[in-house]
Amino acid sequence: MGQKPVIQGHRGCRGLYPENSLPAFQHALEMGVTVLEMDVCLSADGQVYVSHEPYMNPLYASFSDGSPVSETSINLYQKPYSEIKSFDVGSRGNKLFPEQARVATYKPLLSEVLALGEAYARKSGRPVYYNIEIKSEPIEYGKSQPATVKEFADRVWAVISNHISPASLILQSFDFAVLQYWKTAIRQGRISALVEQESPEQMLASLGFVPEIFSSSYRFLTKEQIDFCHARGMQVIPWTINTTAEMQKFSDWQVDGIITDYPNRAPQFLKP
């Protein structure tokens, strides 16, 4: 294959286990994944928990009595973490990922995920890295998240700094205000600029500095853009690539990492 990109388990390994759950992160590590990708939100009592969105997703979430959540209007920023934890986010499975195991689980605290990863690193003797996305949108400031990116980022950093070395951290976000604050005020770990279809040039103009990582949807990423980033000292880590053929193509294009729901489909993880 030439260069082998580092495989990041998207939301743990969403194709195989419930997303952003302890079973998903554990399974990803046992498969050989060394970078756990996840998303974080805040509860009403200031707890940093792992979730792709600040509400319960009707695709897979259930109330504690087993009845399915039917809408997205449950604002978790207005709920204490104890109530958030009472929801089951794994027993129903996810129809978009038919291979996903159905296991009862909950949205964990970020501290739990980091403790799990560090325990695995000690046991295996292999380093574990964490790609943590702060789920922030300007239109949601003060609604489903804190009113300022400072409060959000500071709370996330308080948890991270108590559990892992900054050398193990990638901090990513689509909200460039978060990245700008992290760059100037926190200054720890590597920064990854998340975009969907913006070019590296557009990202640099909007962000105002050169991040360590450019992370684009693979659908809009070209070989020329990868070369552009490398020439400017940026790594390139596309999301979310779920077929072996596409992983091979981007590996041939010399990306530095690949975010995938299916780490088991990565060429280097396929059993001979």
Tab-separated table of C-alpha atoms in Angstrom:
chain	number	residue	atom	x	y	z
A	1	MET	CA	0.000	0.000	0.000
A	2	GLY	CA	2.904	2.392	0.469
A	3	GLN	CA	2.072	4.749	3.310
A	4	LYS	CA	-0.526	3.333	5.665
A	5	PRO	CA	-2.789	6.065	7.037
A	6	VAL	CA	-3.582	5.950	10.739
A	7	ILE	CA	-7.088	4.559	11.168
A	8	GLN	CA	-9.413	6.509	13.464
A	9	GLY	CA	-12.480	4.771	14.833
A	10	HIS	CA	-15.402	7.115	14.083
A	11	ARG	CA	-17.567	7.493	17.189
A	12	GLY	CA	-15.685	4.403	18.368
A	13	CYS	CA	-16.728	2.054	15.573
A	14	ARG	CA	-20.268	3.074	14.686
A	15	GLY	CA	-20.689	0.409	12.045
A	16	LEU	CA	-20.146	-2.350	14.600
A	17	TYR	CA	-21.257	-1.056	18.018
A	18	PRO	CA	-23.521	1.773	19.241
A	19	GLU	CA	-21.886	5.081	18.415
A	20	ASN	CA	-19.953	7.054	21.023
A	21	SER	CA	-20.431	4.287	23.601
A	22	LEU	CA	-17.965	2.523	25.858
A	23	PRO	CA	-18.542	-0.823	24.054
A	24	ALA	CA	-17.718	0.860	20.729
A	25	PHE	CA	-14.490	2.403	22.008
A	26	GLN	CA	-13.453	-0.838	23.696
A	27	HIS	CA	-14.105	-2.870	20.543
A	28	ALA	CA	-12.195	-0.388	18.383
A	29	LEU	CA	-9.160	-0.669	20.637
A	30	GLU	CA	-9.346	-4.463	20.623
A	31	MET	CA	-9.351	-4.384	16.806
A	32	GLY	CA	-6.091	-2.438	16.839
A	33	VAL	CA	-7.359	1.122	16.428
A	34	THR	CA	-5.025	3.621	18.101
A	35	VAL	CA	-7.073	6.823	17.598
A	36	LEU	CA	-10.560	7.099	19.078
A	37	GLU	CA	-12.724	9.758	17.427
A	38	MET	CA	-15.645	11.137	19.425
A	39	ASP	CA	-17.936	14.130	19.971
A	40	VAL	CA	-18.655	15.994	23.198
A	41	CYS	CA	-21.582	18.026	24.511
A	42	LEU	CA	-22.463	19.591	27.884
A	43	SER	CA	-25.237	18.778	30.341
A	44	ALA	CA	-27.170	21.266	32.469
A	45	ASP	CA	-24.908	20.507	35.448
A	46	GLY	CA	-21.755	21.166	33.443
A	47	GLN	CA	-20.772	17.559	32.779
A	48	VAL	CA	-18.907	16.817	29.538
A	49	TYR	CA	-20.481	13.745	27.962
A	50	VAL	CA	-19.850	11.964	24.683
A	51	SER	CA	-22.565	12.406	22.066
A	52	HIS	CA	-22.803	13.491	18.444
A	53	GLU	CA	-25.693	15.833	19.195
A	54	PRO	CA	-27.168	17.575	22.257
A	55	TYR	CA	-30.435	15.625	22.009
A	56	MET	CA	-31.545	11.991	21.954
A	57	ASN	CA	-31.539	10.622	18.424
A	58	PRO	CA	-34.849	8.894	17.508
A	59	LEU	CA	-32.882	6.519	15.256
A	60	TYR	CA	-31.680	4.539	18.247
A	61	ALA	CA	-32.433	6.166	21.623
A	62	SER	CA	-34.955	4.764	24.113
A	63	PHE	CA	-36.369	5.987	27.399
A	64	SER	CA	-35.494	4.051	30.546
A	65	ASP	CA	-38.750	2.070	30.236
A	66	GLY	CA	-37.716	0.861	26.776
A	67	SER	CA	-40.100	3.030	24.756
A	68	PRO	CA	-38.418	4.647	21.746
A	69	VAL	CA	-37.623	8.338	21.601
A	70	SER	CA	-39.747	9.736	18.760
A	71	GLU	CA	-38.474	13.298	18.254
A	72	THR	CA	-35.371	15.477	18.587
A	73	SER	CA	-36.780	18.151	20.874
A	74	ILE	CA	-35.224	16.816	24.097
A	75	ASN	CA	-32.560	19.461	24.726
A	76	LEU	CA	-29.889	17.704	26.772
A	77	TYR	CA	-28.199	20.979	27.699
A	78	GLN	CA	-31.252	21.488	29.914
A	79	LYS	CA	-30.950	18.050	31.544
A	80	PRO	CA	-28.640	16.912	34.351
A	81	TYR	CA	-26.247	14.171	33.334
A	82	SER	CA	-27.977	11.659	35.635
A	83	GLU	CA	-31.076	11.952	33.439
A	84	ILE	CA	-29.065	11.779	30.211
A	85	LYS	CA	-27.440	8.568	31.417
A	86	SER	CA	-30.861	6.958	32.001
A	87	PHE	CA	-31.540	6.730	28.253
A	88	ASP	CA	-30.595	3.540	26.397
A	89	VAL	CA	-28.759	4.263	23.143
A	90	GLY	CA	-27.879	0.753	22.013
A	91	SER	CA	-30.575	-1.881	22.515
A	92	ARG	CA	-32.598	-0.930	19.442
A	93	GLY	CA	-29.626	-0.908	17.103
A	94	ASN	CA	-29.417	1.556	14.223
A	95	LYS	CA	-31.120	0.741	10.931
A	96	LEU	CA	-28.483	2.739	9.047
A	97	PHE	CA	-25.827	0.315	10.324
A	98	PRO	CA	-27.259	-3.211	10.085
A	99	GLU	CA	-24.013	-4.835	11.303
A	100	GLN	CA	-24.145	-2.866	14.553
A	101	ALA	CA	-24.440	-5.038	17.663
A	102	ARG	CA	-27.494	-4.399	19.813
A	103	VAL	CA	-26.317	-3.842	23.360
A	104	ALA	CA	-27.804	-1.806	26.178
A	105	THR	CA	-25.583	1.222	26.768
A	106	TYR	CA	-25.643	4.930	27.552
A	107	LYS	CA	-23.983	8.209	26.611
A	108	PRO	CA	-20.798	8.136	28.735
A	109	LEU	CA	-18.888	10.945	30.344
A	110	LEU	CA	-15.770	12.036	28.487
A	111	SER	CA	-13.823	11.140	31.615
A	112	GLU	CA	-15.047	7.530	31.345
A	113	VAL	CA	-13.915	7.226	27.735
A	114	LEU	CA	-10.492	8.677	28.478
A	115	ALA	CA	-10.106	6.377	31.500
A	116	LEU	CA	-11.026	3.383	29.329
A	117	GLY	CA	-8.468	4.352	26.690
A	118	GLU	CA	-5.703	4.996	29.200
A	119	ALA	CA	-6.382	1.694	30.965
A	120	TYR	CA	-6.157	-0.095	27.621
A	121	ALA	CA	-2.895	1.704	26.820
A	122	ARG	CA	-1.367	0.573	30.110
A	123	LYS	CA	-2.554	-2.997	29.647
A	124	SER	CA	-1.500	-3.310	25.998
A	125	GLY	CA	1.659	-1.213	26.122
A	126	ARG	CA	0.367	0.621	23.048
A	127	PRO	CA	-0.353	4.372	23.055
A	128	VAL	CA	-3.930	5.524	22.552
A	129	TYR	CA	-4.798	8.886	20.997
A	130	TYR	CA	-8.040	10.832	21.114
A	131	ASN	CA	-9.660	12.969	18.409
A	132	ILE	CA	-12.265	14.984	20.331
A	133	GLU	CA	-14.796	17.109	18.484
A	134	ILE	CA	-16.481	19.964	20.298
A	135	LYS	CA	-20.000	19.932	18.845
A	136	SER	CA	-20.641	23.635	18.501
A	137	GLU	CA	-22.796	25.730	16.191
A	138	PRO	CA	-23.126	29.516	16.396
A	139	ILE	CA	-26.913	29.312	16.021
A	140	GLU	CA	-27.000	27.091	19.135
A	141	TYR	CA	-24.972	29.375	21.427
A	142	GLY	CA	-26.914	29.711	24.672
A	143	LYS	CA	-29.545	27.176	23.524
A	144	SER	CA	-28.174	23.628	23.379
A	145	GLN	CA	-24.669	24.644	24.452
A	146	PRO	CA	-23.019	27.411	26.507
A	147	ALA	CA	-23.422	30.989	25.336
A	148	THR	CA	-19.673	31.321	24.770
A	149	VAL	CA	-17.101	29.027	23.172
A	150	LYS	CA	-14.813	29.923	26.092
A	151	GLU	CA	-17.057	28.219	28.637
A	152	PHE	CA	-17.537	25.172	26.384
A	153	ALA	CA	-13.840	24.784	25.555
A	154	ASP	CA	-12.675	25.446	29.117
A	155	ARG	CA	-14.951	22.743	30.506
A	156	VAL	CA	-13.775	20.246	27.911
A	157	TRP	CA	-10.127	21.085	28.556
A	158	ALA	CA	-10.615	20.707	32.318
A	159	VAL	CA	-11.624	17.079	31.778
A	160	ILE	CA	-8.965	16.341	29.164
A	161	SER	CA	-6.129	17.834	31.212
A	162	ASN	CA	-7.040	15.637	34.197
A	163	HIS	CA	-6.869	12.387	32.231
A	164	ILE	CA	-4.451	12.418	29.304
A	165	SER	CA	-1.283	14.031	28.036
A	166	PRO	CA	-1.767	16.853	25.507
A	167	ALA	CA	0.499	14.821	23.223
A	168	SER	CA	-2.369	12.322	22.884
A	169	LEU	CA	-4.937	14.937	21.865
A	170	ILE	CA	-6.425	16.115	18.596
A	171	LEU	CA	-9.075	18.821	19.128
A	172	GLN	CA	-11.451	19.303	16.210
A	173	SER	CA	-14.542	21.327	15.421
A	174	PHE	CA	-16.575	22.707	12.536
A	175	ASP	CA	-16.964	25.886	14.592
A	176	PHE	CA	-13.823	27.879	13.844
A	177	ALA	CA	-14.493	30.172	16.829
A	178	VAL	CA	-13.792	27.127	19.011
A	179	LEU	CA	-10.529	26.421	17.191
A	180	GLN	CA	-9.447	30.066	17.355
A	181	TYR	CA	-10.075	30.146	21.097
A	182	TRP	CA	-8.248	26.836	21.591
A	183	LYS	CA	-5.277	28.113	19.591
A	184	THR	CA	-4.915	31.359	21.539
A	185	ALA	CA	-6.074	30.472	25.061
A	186	ILE	CA	-5.550	26.741	25.642
A	187	ARG	CA	-2.706	25.981	23.224
A	188	GLN	CA	-2.600	22.226	23.866
A	189	GLY	CA	-2.768	19.249	21.531
A	190	ARG	CA	-3.121	19.356	17.770
A	191	ILE	CA	-5.920	21.310	16.108
A	192	SER	CA	-7.975	19.785	13.304
A	193	ALA	CA	-10.159	22.035	11.137
A	194	LEU	CA	-13.313	20.158	10.162
A	195	VAL	CA	-15.004	21.088	6.898
A	196	GLU	CA	-17.454	19.455	4.548
A	197	GLN	CA	-16.621	20.743	1.098
A	198	GLU	CA	-14.560	23.884	1.672
A	199	SER	CA	-11.119	23.888	0.099
A	200	PRO	CA	-7.957	24.207	2.197
A	201	GLU	CA	-7.581	27.755	0.866
A	202	GLN	CA	-11.091	28.685	2.032
A	203	MET	CA	-10.439	27.064	5.415
A	204	LEU	CA	-7.205	29.016	5.918
A	205	ALA	CA	-8.900	32.295	5.011
A	206	SER	CA	-11.724	31.676	7.488
A	207	LEU	CA	-9.633	30.228	10.301
A	208	GLY	CA	-6.791	32.726	10.202
A	209	PHE	CA	-3.987	30.309	11.060
A	210	VAL	CA	-2.530	27.025	9.798
A	211	PRO	CA	-3.899	24.107	11.826
A	212	GLU	CA	-2.019	20.860	12.228
A	213	ILE	CA	-4.760	18.931	10.426
A	214	PHE	CA	-7.207	19.558	7.580
A	215	SER	CA	-10.190	17.221	7.934
A	216	SER	CA	-12.593	17.262	5.001
A	217	SER	CA	-15.409	15.026	3.849
A	218	TYR	CA	-13.707	12.517	1.575
A	219	ARG	CA	-16.359	13.163	-1.058
A	220	PHE	CA	-14.936	16.598	-1.801
A	221	LEU	CA	-11.240	15.957	-1.179
A	222	THR	CA	-8.883	15.902	-4.157
A	223	LYS	CA	-5.302	14.762	-4.605
A	224	GLU	CA	-4.359	18.370	-5.389
A	225	GLN	CA	-5.801	19.540	-2.061
A	226	ILE	CA	-3.863	16.859	-0.192
A	227	ASP	CA	-0.643	17.991	-1.857
A	228	PHE	CA	-1.487	21.637	-1.076
A	229	CYS	CA	-1.912	20.823	2.620
A	230	HIS	CA	1.256	18.762	2.822
A	231	ALA	CA	3.247	21.575	1.214
A	232	ARG	CA	2.076	23.838	4.036
A	233	GLY	CA	2.790	21.420	6.850
A	234	MET	CA	-0.770	20.232	7.406
A	235	GLN	CA	-1.777	16.609	7.736
A	236	VAL	CA	-4.936	15.465	5.929
A	237	ILE	CA	-7.478	13.184	7.608
A	238	PRO	CA	-10.716	12.732	5.615
A	239	TRP	CA	-14.026	11.572	7.057
A	240	THR	CA	-15.952	9.190	6.942
A	241	ILE	CA	-14.619	6.484	4.591
A	242	ASN	CA	-16.410	3.158	4.918
A	243	THR	CA	-15.273	0.979	2.020
A	244	THR	CA	-11.957	-0.787	1.599
A	245	ALA	CA	-11.679	0.436	-1.993
A	246	GLU	CA	-12.027	4.103	-0.998
A	247	MET	CA	-9.586	3.625	1.876
A	248	GLN	CA	-7.093	2.191	-0.573
A	249	LYS	CA	-7.574	5.091	-2.992
A	250	PHE	CA	-6.964	7.730	-0.342
A	251	SER	CA	-4.054	5.767	1.033
A	252	ASP	CA	-2.519	5.862	-2.441
A	253	TRP	CA	-3.104	9.625	-2.389
A	254	GLN	CA	-1.012	9.760	0.793
A	255	VAL	CA	-3.550	10.966	3.347
A	256	ASP	CA	-2.224	10.835	6.883
A	257	GLY	CA	-5.264	9.270	8.492
A	258	ILE	CA	-8.720	7.913	7.746
A	259	ILE	CA	-11.821	8.273	9.914
A	260	THR	CA	-14.140	5.284	9.468
A	261	ASP	CA	-17.214	3.654	10.991
A	262	TYR	CA	-15.724	0.288	10.016
A	263	PRO	CA	-12.098	-0.065	11.131
A	264	ASN	CA	-12.380	-3.764	10.298
A	265	ARG	CA	-12.584	-2.821	6.604
A	266	ALA	CA	-9.261	-0.971	6.624
A	267	PRO	CA	-6.759	-2.848	4.450
A	268	GLN	CA	-4.176	-3.094	7.227
A	269	PHE	CA	-6.742	-4.617	9.578
A	270	LEU	CA	-8.114	-7.190	7.133
A	271	LYS	CA	-7.126	-10.709	8.101
A	272	PRO	CA	-5.016	-12.523	5.486
